[in-house]
């Protein structure tokens, strides 16, 4: 059973929930702010690495900058897609939430192997668990919002629930 009705774009733009406001606007902002913070946190790790080993190896630059740059660029793309009301935002954002932790964990494991860090190290385990936990929290908050939000559905997919008051007030049957 389909609980959604697709509206013509002109009707969807007249819906009171159309547009990037409220929580959608917050998601758009935080999606850019967090990768920028992550980038600066990565840069702040460089002096610690230099102090610990005396110099930086090429793998250190990879570990520090690769995920930060990928996340920053991907978040910028998501921000643009959401701002342009492009439905591709949904697939891109969900892919980001699925692939982001894989990138984070892979980079951490590659770095530990190349630097000779022990795989059984408590710090490594805590680091891996914190990555999984952080991405899990992020996904637990935003996946339901993206999939179920009236604003996201009206704005990006031009659809409303069957029981939406706007649908009945305008006599729209949708498709």
mmCIF file of the C-alpha atoms, coordinates in Angstrom:
data_MODEL
# 
_entry.id   MODEL 
# 
loop_
_atom_site.group_PDB 
_atom_site.id 
_atom_site.type_symbol 
_atom_site.label_atom_id 
_atom_site.label_alt_id 
_atom_site.label_comp_id 
_atom_site.label_asym_id 
_atom_site.label_entity_id 
_atom_site.label_seq_id 
_atom_site.pdbx_PDB_ins_code 
_atom_site.Cartn_x 
_atom_site.Cartn_y 
_atom_site.Cartn_z 
_atom_site.occupancy 
_atom_site.B_iso_or_equiv 
_atom_site.pdbx_formal_charge 
_atom_site.auth_seq_id 
_atom_site.auth_comp_id 
_atom_site.auth_asym_id 
_atom_site.auth_atom_id 
_atom_site.pdbx_PDB_model_num 
ATOM 1   C CA . UNK A 1 1   ? 0.000  0.000  0.000  1.00 0.00 ? 1   UNK A CA 1 
ATOM 2   C CA . UNK A 1 2   ? 1.367  3.364  -1.041 1.00 0.00 ? 2   UNK A CA 1 
ATOM 3   C CA . UNK A 1 3   ? 0.879  6.042  1.609  1.00 0.00 ? 3   UNK A CA 1 
ATOM 4   C CA . UNK A 1 4   ? 2.253  8.817  -0.598 1.00 0.00 ? 4   UNK A CA 1 
ATOM 5   C CA . UNK A 1 5   ? 0.639  10.978 -3.264 1.00 0.00 ? 5   UNK A CA 1 
ATOM 6   C CA . UNK A 1 6   ? 2.815  12.747 -5.803 1.00 0.00 ? 6   UNK A CA 1 
ATOM 7   C CA . UNK A 1 7   ? 1.890  16.355 -6.498 1.00 0.00 ? 7   UNK A CA 1 
ATOM 8   C CA . UNK A 1 8   ? 2.677  18.408 -9.560 1.00 0.00 ? 8   UNK A CA 1 
ATOM 9   C CA . UNK A 1 9   ? 5.693  20.609 -8.831 1.00 0.00 ? 9   UNK A CA 1 
ATOM 10  C CA . UNK A 1 10  ? 3.571  23.785 -8.906 1.00 0.00 ? 10  UNK A CA 1 
ATOM 11  C CA . UNK A 1 11  ? 1.254  22.379 -6.216 1.00 0.00 ? 11  UNK A CA 1 
ATOM 12  C CA . UNK A 1 12  ? 4.144  21.114 -4.117 1.00 0.00 ? 12  UNK A CA 1 
ATOM 13  C CA . UNK A 1 13  ? 5.743  24.576 -4.072 1.00 0.00 ? 13  UNK A CA 1 
ATOM 14  C CA . UNK A 1 14  ? 2.487  25.953 -2.637 1.00 0.00 ? 14  UNK A CA 1 
ATOM 15  C CA . UNK A 1 15  ? 2.552  23.460 0.254  1.00 0.00 ? 15  UNK A CA 1 
ATOM 16  C CA . UNK A 1 16  ? 3.312  25.113 3.633  1.00 0.00 ? 16  UNK A CA 1 
ATOM 17  C CA . UNK A 1 17  ? 6.119  22.598 4.301  1.00 0.00 ? 17  UNK A CA 1 
ATOM 18  C CA . UNK A 1 18  ? 7.896  23.278 1.003  1.00 0.00 ? 18  UNK A CA 1 
ATOM 19  C CA . UNK A 1 19  ? 11.423 24.647 1.261  1.00 0.00 ? 19  UNK A CA 1 
ATOM 20  C CA . UNK A 1 20  ? 14.582 24.199 3.267  1.00 0.00 ? 20  UNK A CA 1 
ATOM 21  C CA . UNK A 1 21  ? 13.680 25.589 6.676  1.00 0.00 ? 21  UNK A CA 1 
ATOM 22  C CA . UNK A 1 22  ? 13.810 24.427 10.259 1.00 0.00 ? 22  UNK A CA 1 
ATOM 23  C CA . UNK A 1 23  ? 15.425 21.022 10.715 1.00 0.00 ? 23  UNK A CA 1 
ATOM 24  C CA . UNK A 1 24  ? 16.337 20.761 7.015  1.00 0.00 ? 24  UNK A CA 1 
ATOM 25  C CA . UNK A 1 25  ? 18.192 24.051 7.272  1.00 0.00 ? 25  UNK A CA 1 
ATOM 26  C CA . UNK A 1 26  ? 19.946 22.826 10.417 1.00 0.00 ? 26  UNK A CA 1 
ATOM 27  C CA . UNK A 1 27  ? 20.975 19.618 8.601  1.00 0.00 ? 27  UNK A CA 1 
ATOM 28  C CA . UNK A 1 28  ? 22.308 21.694 5.738  1.00 0.00 ? 28  UNK A CA 1 
ATOM 29  C CA . UNK A 1 29  ? 24.366 23.853 8.098  1.00 0.00 ? 29  UNK A CA 1 
ATOM 30  C CA . UNK A 1 30  ? 25.710 21.083 10.289 1.00 0.00 ? 30  UNK A CA 1 
ATOM 31  C CA . UNK A 1 31  ? 26.608 18.997 7.241  1.00 0.00 ? 31  UNK A CA 1 
ATOM 32  C CA . UNK A 1 32  ? 29.105 21.676 6.299  1.00 0.00 ? 32  UNK A CA 1 
ATOM 33  C CA . UNK A 1 33  ? 30.265 22.699 9.760  1.00 0.00 ? 33  UNK A CA 1 
ATOM 34  C CA . UNK A 1 34  ? 31.207 19.211 10.978 1.00 0.00 ? 34  UNK A CA 1 
ATOM 35  C CA . UNK A 1 35  ? 33.567 18.373 8.080  1.00 0.00 ? 35  UNK A CA 1 
ATOM 36  C CA . UNK A 1 36  ? 35.256 21.766 8.473  1.00 0.00 ? 36  UNK A CA 1 
ATOM 37  C CA . UNK A 1 37  ? 35.749 21.071 12.189 1.00 0.00 ? 37  UNK A CA 1 
ATOM 38  C CA . UNK A 1 38  ? 37.031 17.600 11.306 1.00 0.00 ? 38  UNK A CA 1 
ATOM 39  C CA . UNK A 1 39  ? 39.509 19.095 8.854  1.00 0.00 ? 39  UNK A CA 1 
ATOM 40  C CA . UNK A 1 40  ? 40.906 21.471 11.472 1.00 0.00 ? 40  UNK A CA 1 
ATOM 41  C CA . UNK A 1 41  ? 41.027 18.682 14.056 1.00 0.00 ? 41  UNK A CA 1 
ATOM 42  C CA . UNK A 1 42  ? 43.004 16.604 11.563 1.00 0.00 ? 42  UNK A CA 1 
ATOM 43  C CA . UNK A 1 43  ? 45.457 19.458 11.050 1.00 0.00 ? 43  UNK A CA 1 
ATOM 44  C CA . UNK A 1 44  ? 45.796 19.835 14.822 1.00 0.00 ? 44  UNK A CA 1 
ATOM 45  C CA . UNK A 1 45  ? 46.926 16.173 14.988 1.00 0.00 ? 45  UNK A CA 1 
ATOM 46  C CA . UNK A 1 46  ? 50.025 16.901 12.902 1.00 0.00 ? 46  UNK A CA 1 
ATOM 47  C CA . UNK A 1 47  ? 52.140 18.419 15.743 1.00 0.00 ? 47  UNK A CA 1 
ATOM 48  C CA . UNK A 1 48  ? 51.366 15.407 17.944 1.00 0.00 ? 48  UNK A CA 1 
ATOM 49  C CA . UNK A 1 49  ? 52.513 13.048 15.202 1.00 0.00 ? 49  UNK A CA 1 
ATOM 50  C CA . UNK A 1 50  ? 55.675 15.069 14.623 1.00 0.00 ? 50  UNK A CA 1 
ATOM 51  C CA . UNK A 1 51  ? 56.449 15.081 18.351 1.00 0.00 ? 51  UNK A CA 1 
ATOM 52  C CA . UNK A 1 52  ? 55.802 11.347 18.677 1.00 0.00 ? 52  UNK A CA 1 
ATOM 53  C CA . UNK A 1 53  ? 57.881 10.235 15.667 1.00 0.00 ? 53  UNK A CA 1 
ATOM 54  C CA . UNK A 1 54  ? 60.142 13.180 14.856 1.00 0.00 ? 54  UNK A CA 1 
ATOM 55  C CA . UNK A 1 55  ? 58.753 13.629 11.347 1.00 0.00 ? 55  UNK A CA 1 
ATOM 56  C CA . UNK A 1 56  ? 55.761 12.868 9.181  1.00 0.00 ? 56  UNK A CA 1 
ATOM 57  C CA . UNK A 1 57  ? 55.570 9.954  6.799  1.00 0.00 ? 57  UNK A CA 1 
ATOM 58  C CA . UNK A 1 58  ? 53.542 10.215 3.572  1.00 0.00 ? 58  UNK A CA 1 
ATOM 59  C CA . UNK A 1 59  ? 50.909 7.922  5.108  1.00 0.00 ? 59  UNK A CA 1 
ATOM 60  C CA . UNK A 1 60  ? 50.389 10.515 7.861  1.00 0.00 ? 60  UNK A CA 1 
ATOM 61  C CA . UNK A 1 61  ? 49.302 13.077 5.298  1.00 0.00 ? 61  UNK A CA 1 
ATOM 62  C CA . UNK A 1 62  ? 46.982 10.512 3.748  1.00 0.00 ? 62  UNK A CA 1 
ATOM 63  C CA . UNK A 1 63  ? 45.471 9.699  7.130  1.00 0.00 ? 63  UNK A CA 1 
ATOM 64  C CA . UNK A 1 64  ? 45.046 13.313 8.108  1.00 0.00 ? 64  UNK A CA 1 
ATOM 65  C CA . UNK A 1 65  ? 43.801 14.869 4.888  1.00 0.00 ? 65  UNK A CA 1 
ATOM 66  C CA . UNK A 1 66  ? 42.155 12.185 2.724  1.00 0.00 ? 66  UNK A CA 1 
ATOM 67  C CA . UNK A 1 67  ? 39.021 11.558 4.805  1.00 0.00 ? 67  UNK A CA 1 
ATOM 68  C CA . UNK A 1 68  ? 38.661 15.219 5.724  1.00 0.00 ? 68  UNK A CA 1 
ATOM 69  C CA . UNK A 1 69  ? 38.814 16.363 2.118  1.00 0.00 ? 69  UNK A CA 1 
ATOM 70  C CA . UNK A 1 70  ? 36.462 13.609 0.919  1.00 0.00 ? 70  UNK A CA 1 
ATOM 71  C CA . UNK A 1 71  ? 33.935 14.401 3.661  1.00 0.00 ? 71  UNK A CA 1 
ATOM 72  C CA . UNK A 1 72  ? 34.207 18.139 3.037  1.00 0.00 ? 72  UNK A CA 1 
ATOM 73  C CA . UNK A 1 73  ? 33.661 17.776 -0.709 1.00 0.00 ? 73  UNK A CA 1 
ATOM 74  C CA . UNK A 1 74  ? 30.836 15.257 -0.319 1.00 0.00 ? 74  UNK A CA 1 
ATOM 75  C CA . UNK A 1 75  ? 29.121 17.388 2.315  1.00 0.00 ? 75  UNK A CA 1 
ATOM 76  C CA . UNK A 1 76  ? 29.462 20.400 0.035  1.00 0.00 ? 76  UNK A CA 1 
ATOM 77  C CA . UNK A 1 77  ? 27.792 18.419 -2.735 1.00 0.00 ? 77  UNK A CA 1 
ATOM 78  C CA . UNK A 1 78  ? 25.000 17.356 -0.373 1.00 0.00 ? 78  UNK A CA 1 
ATOM 79  C CA . UNK A 1 79  ? 24.554 20.944 0.772  1.00 0.00 ? 79  UNK A CA 1 
ATOM 80  C CA . UNK A 1 80  ? 24.253 22.085 -2.830 1.00 0.00 ? 80  UNK A CA 1 
ATOM 81  C CA . UNK A 1 81  ? 21.804 19.317 -3.748 1.00 0.00 ? 81  UNK A CA 1 
ATOM 82  C CA . UNK A 1 82  ? 19.607 20.074 -0.749 1.00 0.00 ? 82  UNK A CA 1 
ATOM 83  C CA . UNK A 1 83  ? 19.766 23.810 -1.395 1.00 0.00 ? 83  UNK A CA 1 
ATOM 84  C CA . UNK A 1 84  ? 18.709 23.275 -5.025 1.00 0.00 ? 84  UNK A CA 1 
ATOM 85  C CA . UNK A 1 85  ? 15.856 20.960 -3.911 1.00 0.00 ? 85  UNK A CA 1 
ATOM 86  C CA . UNK A 1 86  ? 17.379 18.146 -5.947 1.00 0.00 ? 86  UNK A CA 1 
ATOM 87  C CA . UNK A 1 87  ? 16.001 14.691 -5.059 1.00 0.00 ? 87  UNK A CA 1 
ATOM 88  C CA . UNK A 1 88  ? 19.478 13.217 -5.673 1.00 0.00 ? 88  UNK A CA 1 
ATOM 89  C CA . UNK A 1 89  ? 20.307 14.624 -2.221 1.00 0.00 ? 89  UNK A CA 1 
ATOM 90  C CA . UNK A 1 90  ? 18.532 11.687 -0.582 1.00 0.00 ? 90  UNK A CA 1 
ATOM 91  C CA . UNK A 1 91  ? 20.628 9.020  -2.336 1.00 0.00 ? 91  UNK A CA 1 
ATOM 92  C CA . UNK A 1 92  ? 23.824 11.014 -1.918 1.00 0.00 ? 92  UNK A CA 1 
ATOM 93  C CA . UNK A 1 93  ? 23.272 11.660 1.777  1.00 0.00 ? 93  UNK A CA 1 
ATOM 94  C CA . UNK A 1 94  ? 22.332 8.049  2.530  1.00 0.00 ? 94  UNK A CA 1 
ATOM 95  C CA . UNK A 1 95  ? 25.396 6.856  0.580  1.00 0.00 ? 95  UNK A CA 1 
ATOM 96  C CA . UNK A 1 96  ? 27.506 9.307  2.587  1.00 0.00 ? 96  UNK A CA 1 
ATOM 97  C CA . UNK A 1 97  ? 26.179 7.812  5.826  1.00 0.00 ? 97  UNK A CA 1 
ATOM 98  C CA . UNK A 1 98  ? 26.920 4.286  4.591  1.00 0.00 ? 98  UNK A CA 1 
ATOM 99  C CA . UNK A 1 99  ? 30.354 4.912  3.050  1.00 0.00 ? 99  UNK A CA 1 
ATOM 100 C CA . UNK A 1 100 ? 31.655 7.496  5.541  1.00 0.00 ? 100 UNK A CA 1 
ATOM 101 C CA . UNK A 1 101 ? 32.364 5.040  8.351  1.00 0.00 ? 101 UNK A CA 1 
ATOM 102 C CA . UNK A 1 102 ? 33.989 2.614  5.899  1.00 0.00 ? 102 UNK A CA 1 
ATOM 103 C CA . UNK A 1 103 ? 36.353 5.359  4.731  1.00 0.00 ? 103 UNK A CA 1 
ATOM 104 C CA . UNK A 1 104 ? 37.085 6.397  8.321  1.00 0.00 ? 104 UNK A CA 1 
ATOM 105 C CA . UNK A 1 105 ? 37.810 2.852  9.492  1.00 0.00 ? 105 UNK A CA 1 
ATOM 106 C CA . UNK A 1 106 ? 39.829 1.930  6.391  1.00 0.00 ? 106 UNK A CA 1 
ATOM 107 C CA . UNK A 1 107 ? 42.014 5.015  6.716  1.00 0.00 ? 107 UNK A CA 1 
ATOM 108 C CA . UNK A 1 108 ? 42.587 4.325  10.415 1.00 0.00 ? 108 UNK A CA 1 
ATOM 109 C CA . UNK A 1 109 ? 43.540 0.699  9.727  1.00 0.00 ? 109 UNK A CA 1 
ATOM 110 C CA . UNK A 1 110 ? 45.823 1.609  6.795  1.00 0.00 ? 110 UNK A CA 1 
ATOM 111 C CA . UNK A 1 111 ? 47.552 4.196  8.938  1.00 0.00 ? 111 UNK A CA 1 
ATOM 112 C CA . UNK A 1 112 ? 48.032 1.776  11.832 1.00 0.00 ? 112 UNK A CA 1 
ATOM 113 C CA . UNK A 1 113 ? 49.475 -0.915 9.544  1.00 0.00 ? 113 UNK A CA 1 
ATOM 114 C CA . UNK A 1 114 ? 51.849 1.507  7.835  1.00 0.00 ? 114 UNK A CA 1 
ATOM 115 C CA . UNK A 1 115 ? 53.047 3.018  11.104 1.00 0.00 ? 115 UNK A CA 1 
ATOM 116 C CA . UNK A 1 116 ? 53.472 -0.320 12.850 1.00 0.00 ? 116 UNK A CA 1 
ATOM 117 C CA . UNK A 1 117 ? 50.824 0.363  15.476 1.00 0.00 ? 117 UNK A CA 1 
ATOM 118 C CA . UNK A 1 118 ? 49.507 -2.735 17.188 1.00 0.00 ? 118 UNK A CA 1 
ATOM 119 C CA . UNK A 1 119 ? 46.088 -3.907 16.005 1.00 0.00 ? 119 UNK A CA 1 
ATOM 120 C CA . UNK A 1 120 ? 45.280 -5.020 19.560 1.00 0.00 ? 120 UNK A CA 1 
ATOM 121 C CA . UNK A 1 121 ? 46.068 -1.660 21.050 1.00 0.00 ? 121 UNK A CA 1 
ATOM 122 C CA . UNK A 1 122 ? 43.359 -0.292 23.360 1.00 0.00 ? 122 UNK A CA 1 
ATOM 123 C CA . UNK A 1 123 ? 43.597 3.127  21.735 1.00 0.00 ? 123 UNK A CA 1 
ATOM 124 C CA . UNK A 1 124 ? 42.999 1.551  18.322 1.00 0.00 ? 124 UNK A CA 1 
ATOM 125 C CA . UNK A 1 125 ? 39.962 -0.326 19.614 1.00 0.00 ? 125 UNK A CA 1 
ATOM 126 C CA . UNK A 1 126 ? 38.553 2.772  21.248 1.00 0.00 ? 126 UNK A CA 1 
ATOM 127 C CA . UNK A 1 127 ? 39.180 4.749  18.064 1.00 0.00 ? 127 UNK A CA 1 
ATOM 128 C CA . UNK A 1 128 ? 37.380 2.191  15.907 1.00 0.00 ? 128 UNK A CA 1 
ATOM 129 C CA . UNK A 1 129 ? 34.457 1.955  18.320 1.00 0.00 ? 129 UNK A CA 1 
ATOM 130 C CA . UNK A 1 130 ? 34.172 5.730  18.497 1.00 0.00 ? 130 UNK A CA 1 
ATOM 131 C CA . UNK A 1 131 ? 34.029 5.926  14.694 1.00 0.00 ? 131 UNK A CA 1 
ATOM 132 C CA . UNK A 1 132 ? 31.273 3.312  14.559 1.00 0.00 ? 132 UNK A CA 1 
ATOM 133 C CA . UNK A 1 133 ? 29.385 4.933  17.431 1.00 0.00 ? 133 UNK A CA 1 
ATOM 134 C CA . UNK A 1 134 ? 29.616 8.468  16.006 1.00 0.00 ? 134 UNK A CA 1 
ATOM 135 C CA . UNK A 1 135 ? 28.481 7.462  12.519 1.00 0.00 ? 135 UNK A CA 1 
ATOM 136 C CA . UNK A 1 136 ? 25.763 5.245  14.039 1.00 0.00 ? 136 UNK A CA 1 
ATOM 137 C CA . UNK A 1 137 ? 24.361 8.155  16.053 1.00 0.00 ? 137 UNK A CA 1 
ATOM 138 C CA . UNK A 1 138 ? 24.506 10.407 13.001 1.00 0.00 ? 138 UNK A CA 1 
ATOM 139 C CA . UNK A 1 139 ? 22.624 7.822  10.927 1.00 0.00 ? 139 UNK A CA 1 
ATOM 140 C CA . UNK A 1 140 ? 20.088 7.092  13.685 1.00 0.00 ? 140 UNK A CA 1 
ATOM 141 C CA . UNK A 1 141 ? 19.171 10.769 13.789 1.00 0.00 ? 141 UNK A CA 1 
ATOM 142 C CA . UNK A 1 142 ? 19.172 11.677 10.115 1.00 0.00 ? 142 UNK A CA 1 
ATOM 143 C CA . UNK A 1 143 ? 18.020 8.579  8.203  1.00 0.00 ? 143 UNK A CA 1 
ATOM 144 C CA . UNK A 1 144 ? 14.505 8.630  9.704  1.00 0.00 ? 144 UNK A CA 1 
ATOM 145 C CA . UNK A 1 145 ? 14.317 12.370 9.173  1.00 0.00 ? 145 UNK A CA 1 
ATOM 146 C CA . UNK A 1 146 ? 15.366 12.137 5.515  1.00 0.00 ? 146 UNK A CA 1 
ATOM 147 C CA . UNK A 1 147 ? 12.988 9.265  4.774  1.00 0.00 ? 147 UNK A CA 1 
ATOM 148 C CA . UNK A 1 148 ? 9.955  10.399 6.774  1.00 0.00 ? 148 UNK A CA 1 
ATOM 149 C CA . UNK A 1 149 ? 10.102 14.193 6.946  1.00 0.00 ? 149 UNK A CA 1 
ATOM 150 C CA . UNK A 1 150 ? 7.135  15.978 5.421  1.00 0.00 ? 150 UNK A CA 1 
ATOM 151 C CA . UNK A 1 151 ? 9.389  18.907 4.454  1.00 0.00 ? 151 UNK A CA 1 
ATOM 152 C CA . UNK A 1 152 ? 11.968 16.714 2.696  1.00 0.00 ? 152 UNK A CA 1 
ATOM 153 C CA . UNK A 1 153 ? 9.280  14.722 0.889  1.00 0.00 ? 153 UNK A CA 1 
ATOM 154 C CA . UNK A 1 154 ? 7.362  17.804 -0.265 1.00 0.00 ? 154 UNK A CA 1 
ATOM 155 C CA . UNK A 1 155 ? 10.458 19.780 -1.227 1.00 0.00 ? 155 UNK A CA 1 
ATOM 156 C CA . UNK A 1 156 ? 12.556 17.095 -2.906 1.00 0.00 ? 156 UNK A CA 1 
ATOM 157 C CA . UNK A 1 157 ? 10.060 14.492 -4.067 1.00 0.00 ? 157 UNK A CA 1 
ATOM 158 C CA . UNK A 1 158 ? 6.884  16.607 -4.466 1.00 0.00 ? 158 UNK A CA 1 
ATOM 159 C CA . UNK A 1 159 ? 4.896  14.093 -2.472 1.00 0.00 ? 159 UNK A CA 1 
ATOM 160 C CA . UNK A 1 160 ? 2.696  14.134 0.613  1.00 0.00 ? 160 UNK A CA 1 
ATOM 161 C CA . UNK A 1 161 ? 1.008  11.520 2.725  1.00 0.00 ? 161 UNK A CA 1 
ATOM 162 C CA . UNK A 1 162 ? -2.508 10.459 1.789  1.00 0.00 ? 162 UNK A CA 1 
ATOM 163 C CA . UNK A 1 163 ? -3.880 12.117 4.922  1.00 0.00 ? 163 UNK A CA 1 
ATOM 164 C CA . UNK A 1 164 ? -2.117 15.463 4.425  1.00 0.00 ? 164 UNK A CA 1 
ATOM 165 C CA . UNK A 1 165 ? -4.592 18.334 5.047  1.00 0.00 ? 165 UNK A CA 1 
ATOM 166 C CA . UNK A 1 166 ? -3.127 20.308 2.122  1.00 0.00 ? 166 UNK A CA 1 
ATOM 167 C CA . UNK A 1 167 ? -4.000 17.469 -0.229 1.00 0.00 ? 167 UNK A CA 1 
ATOM 168 C CA . UNK A 1 168 ? -7.621 17.420 0.841  1.00 0.00 ? 168 UNK A CA 1 
ATOM 169 C CA . UNK A 1 169 ? -8.003 21.201 1.118  1.00 0.00 ? 169 UNK A CA 1 
ATOM 170 C CA . UNK A 1 170 ? -6.896 21.604 -2.500 1.00 0.00 ? 170 UNK A CA 1 
ATOM 171 C CA . UNK A 1 171 ? -8.846 18.644 -3.846 1.00 0.00 ? 171 UNK A CA 1 
ATOM 172 C CA . UNK A 1 172 ? -5.643 17.193 -5.267 1.00 0.00 ? 172 UNK A CA 1 
ATOM 173 C CA . UNK A 1 173 ? -5.656 13.490 -6.040 1.00 0.00 ? 173 UNK A CA 1 
ATOM 174 C CA . UNK A 1 174 ? -2.004 13.256 -7.099 1.00 0.00 ? 174 UNK A CA 1 
ATOM 175 C CA . UNK A 1 175 ? -0.564 10.312 -8.923 1.00 0.00 ? 175 UNK A CA 1 
# 
